[in-house]
Short mmCIF file of C-alpha atoms in Angstrom, two decimals:
data_model
loop_
_atom_site.label_atom_id
_atom_site.label_comp_id
_atom_site.label_asym_id
_atom_site.label_seq_id
_atom_site.Cartn_x
_atom_site.Cartn_y
_atom_site.Cartn_z
CA MET A 23 18.85 -85.64 27.17
CA THR A 24 15.12 -85.04 26.83
CA VAL A 25 13.25 -82.06 28.66
CA PRO A 26 9.89 -82.54 30.45
CA MET A 27 6.88 -81.22 28.54
CA ASN A 28 6.17 -78.47 31.49
CA THR A 29 9.72 -77.13 30.68
CA LEU A 30 9.41 -76.85 27.23
CA LEU A 31 5.93 -75.77 27.29
CA ARG A 32 7.15 -72.09 29.55
CA ARG A 33 10.08 -71.60 27.12
CA LEU A 34 7.36 -71.43 24.47
CA SER A 35 4.99 -69.39 26.62
CA ARG A 36 8.11 -67.14 27.35
CA ARG A 37 8.94 -67.29 23.92
CA ARG A 38 5.40 -66.51 22.49
CA LEU A 39 5.40 -63.52 25.12
CA THR A 40 8.29 -62.34 24.12
CA ASP A 41 7.55 -62.77 20.46
CA THR A 42 3.97 -60.77 20.91
CA ALA A 43 5.21 -57.69 23.29
CA LEU A 44 8.18 -57.40 20.39
CA ALA A 45 5.47 -57.01 17.85
CA ALA A 46 3.39 -54.53 19.45
CA LEU A 47 6.51 -52.38 20.26
CA ALA A 48 6.76 -52.00 16.31
CA PRO A 49 3.36 -50.07 15.70
CA VAL A 50 3.41 -48.39 19.56
CA VAL A 51 6.96 -46.53 19.18
CA ALA A 52 5.65 -45.46 15.63
CA CYS A 53 2.88 -43.36 16.74
CA GLY A 54 4.76 -42.19 19.54
CA VAL A 55 7.44 -40.61 16.77
CA ALA A 56 3.99 -39.58 15.07
CA LEU A 57 2.57 -38.16 18.30
CA GLY A 58 5.86 -36.25 19.13
CA GLY A 59 6.45 -34.93 15.56
CA LEU A 60 2.99 -33.84 15.56
CA THR A 61 2.80 -32.48 18.89
CA ALA A 62 6.10 -29.99 17.52
CA TRP A 63 4.42 -29.12 14.49
CA ALA A 64 1.75 -27.70 16.67
CA GLY A 65 4.09 -26.20 19.03
CA ALA A 66 6.23 -24.61 16.10
CA GLY A 67 2.34 -22.89 14.76
CA GLY A 68 2.14 -25.03 11.88
CA ALA A 69 -1.33 -26.83 12.45
CA GLY A 70 -4.05 -25.13 11.84
CA ARG A 71 -1.94 -22.15 9.40
CA PRO A 72 -3.70 -21.81 6.31
CA THR A 73 -1.62 -22.22 3.30
CA VAL A 74 -0.93 -19.50 0.88
CA ARG A 75 0.75 -20.01 -2.47
CA ILE A 76 1.63 -17.60 -4.23
CA ASP A 77 2.79 -17.35 -7.85
CA VAL A 78 4.34 -14.76 -10.36
CA ALA A 79 4.07 -14.41 -13.64
CA TYR A 80 4.36 -12.99 -16.95
CA GLY A 81 6.29 -9.87 -15.86
CA ARG A 82 6.47 -6.68 -18.07
CA VAL A 83 7.55 -3.59 -17.96
CA PHE A 84 7.08 -0.53 -20.50
CA LEU A 85 9.83 1.67 -21.98
CA PRO A 86 9.17 5.51 -20.84
CA PHE A 87 7.40 7.46 -23.95
CA GLY A 88 9.15 10.87 -24.35
CA GLU A 89 10.34 13.28 -21.96
CA THR A 90 8.91 11.52 -18.76
CA THR A 91 10.47 8.47 -16.89
CA GLU A 92 7.62 7.22 -14.72
CA THR A 93 6.43 4.23 -16.22
CA SER A 94 4.46 0.86 -14.60
CA ALA A 95 4.99 -2.82 -14.43
CA TYR A 96 2.36 -5.17 -14.64
CA PHE A 97 2.24 -9.47 -13.74
CA ASP A 98 -0.50 -12.45 -13.09
CA VAL A 99 0.25 -12.77 -9.73
CA THR A 100 -1.64 -16.35 -8.19
CA ASN A 101 -3.18 -17.55 -5.44
CA THR A 102 -3.33 -21.14 -5.76
CA GLY A 103 -4.07 -20.92 -1.85
CA ASP A 104 -6.77 -21.55 0.23
CA THR A 105 -6.02 -18.05 2.20
CA ASP A 106 -6.75 -14.59 1.11
CA ASP A 107 -3.48 -12.18 0.81
CA ARG A 108 -1.91 -8.80 -0.09
CA LEU A 109 0.55 -7.19 -2.26
CA VAL A 110 1.47 -4.44 0.14
CA ALA A 111 5.36 -3.25 -1.21
CA VAL A 112 7.04 -3.78 -5.14
CA THR A 113 11.19 -3.20 -4.95
CA TYR A 114 12.72 -3.15 -8.18
CA SER A 115 16.82 -3.22 -8.21
CA GLY A 116 16.91 -1.90 -4.88
CA ARG A 117 14.38 1.19 -5.90
CA GLU A 118 11.03 0.87 -3.98
CA ALA A 119 8.35 1.38 -6.69
CA GLY A 120 4.75 1.94 -6.26
CA LEU A 121 1.10 0.16 -6.57
CA SER A 122 -1.77 2.27 -8.15
CA ARG A 123 -5.00 1.92 -10.21
CA HIS A 124 -6.06 3.50 -12.98
CA PHE A 125 -10.26 4.17 -14.21
CA MET A 126 -12.60 6.14 -15.97
CA THR A 127 -14.24 8.88 -14.08
CA PRO A 128 -17.92 9.00 -14.36
CA SER A 129 -17.24 12.33 -16.49
CA GLY A 130 -14.99 10.00 -18.32
CA ALA A 131 -11.49 11.46 -17.96
CA ALA A 132 -8.89 8.79 -17.10
CA SER A 133 -7.72 9.22 -13.54
CA LYS A 134 -5.39 7.10 -11.31
CA GLU A 135 -5.32 5.89 -7.85
CA SER A 136 -2.28 5.42 -5.55
CA LEU A 137 -2.79 2.49 -3.47
CA ASP A 138 -1.50 0.99 -0.03
CA SER A 139 -1.83 -2.93 -1.54
CA VAL A 140 -4.21 -4.96 -2.96
CA GLY A 141 -5.67 -8.07 -2.59
CA VAL A 142 -5.47 -11.24 -4.33
CA PRO A 143 -8.14 -13.64 -3.12
CA ALA A 144 -7.56 -17.51 -2.28
CA GLY A 145 -7.92 -19.57 -5.64
CA ASP A 146 -8.06 -16.19 -7.78
CA ARG A 147 -5.72 -14.39 -10.08
CA LEU A 148 -5.01 -10.79 -10.23
CA SER A 149 -3.51 -9.80 -13.49
CA MET A 150 -2.34 -6.14 -13.85
CA SER A 151 -3.19 -4.11 -17.06
CA PRO A 152 -2.85 -0.43 -18.41
CA HIS A 153 -6.58 -0.44 -17.54
CA GLY A 154 -6.39 -1.87 -13.64
CA VAL A 155 -3.47 -2.74 -11.06
CA ASP A 156 -0.31 -2.22 -11.97
CA VAL A 157 3.56 -0.74 -10.45
CA THR A 158 4.19 2.46 -10.55
CA LEU A 159 8.33 2.82 -10.89
CA THR A 160 11.00 5.54 -12.65
CA ALA A 161 12.89 3.88 -15.51
CA ARG A 162 15.97 3.38 -15.23
CA PRO A 163 19.09 5.24 -17.38
CA GLY A 164 20.00 2.81 -20.64
CA TRP A 165 17.06 0.32 -20.81
CA ARG A 166 16.06 -1.15 -23.97
CA THR A 167 13.44 -3.98 -25.37
CA GLY A 168 14.31 -7.17 -24.27
CA ASP A 169 15.82 -6.26 -20.86
CA LEU A 170 15.14 -7.70 -17.44
CA VAL A 171 14.32 -6.05 -14.70
CA ARG A 172 13.97 -7.76 -11.05
CA PHE A 173 11.31 -7.12 -8.80
CA THR A 174 10.40 -8.57 -5.44
CA LEU A 175 6.57 -8.23 -4.74
CA ARG A 176 6.09 -8.78 -0.91
CA PHE A 177 2.75 -10.14 0.17
CA GLU A 178 1.51 -9.61 3.74
CA ARG A 179 0.99 -13.45 4.32
CA ARG A 180 3.33 -15.31 1.87
CA GLY A 181 6.53 -12.95 2.09
CA ASN A 182 8.55 -11.73 -0.82
CA VAL A 183 7.92 -13.42 -3.71
CA ASP A 184 11.06 -13.06 -6.79
CA ALA A 185 9.83 -12.14 -10.38
CA LEU A 186 11.40 -10.95 -13.37
CA ALA A 187 9.85 -8.32 -15.97
CA VAL A 188 10.33 -7.43 -19.56
CA VAL A 189 10.93 -3.96 -21.19
CA THR A 190 8.43 -3.57 -23.52
CA PRO A 191 7.40 -0.75 -25.38
CA PRO A 192 4.16 1.05 -24.42
CA GLY A 193 1.26 -0.32 -26.50
CA ALA A 194 2.94 -4.09 -26.79
CA ALA A 195 0.93 -6.80 -27.46
CA PRO A 196 1.03 -9.46 -24.58
CA ALA A 197 3.15 -12.37 -25.43
#
C-alpha cells in the first residue's frame, strides 16, 4: 500500500512540529521552575539579604587568681561575611556573662569599662585579650586547668554561636 506524497508530507510536518514543540518545552519549563524558586526566595526575604558568617575559635577562660571568683574569657571572632555584625550577649553554662574592655588611662592607671556590645566588622577579626575586649564572668567552683566550658555568643545579625573555652592559668601563653 502506497501512501500519497501530500499525506506523507503532512505526517512529517506534524511530527516535526510535535518534536519541535517538545524540544522547546523543556527549557521553558526549566525557566518557569527557576523563576518560581527565585520568586519564593525573594518573597521570603532572601534576595538582597547580606551574608553574615561568624566563626568563633580559640576560646580560653582564666582560672581566678587568689580569693576572687571573677575572671575573664577570650575568643577569636572572625566575620568572613560581607556585613558588619555585633556581639551583643554571652552566656556560659546557663549563666549570664558580661562584655568589658580594659585600657590604660592617660595617667597610666589600668581601667575596665563594661560594654553593651562589641562590633565585628565584615571581613575582619576581633581577637579578645586581657589588654582589650573580654568576656567577664564568675568562675564555677571546681574548675581546673584543662576543663572545657561551654559558651554561647549571641550576635545581632548572625544569632547564637556555640563555642568551647579551655580553662587555663592566668598568664598562660596562647597555644
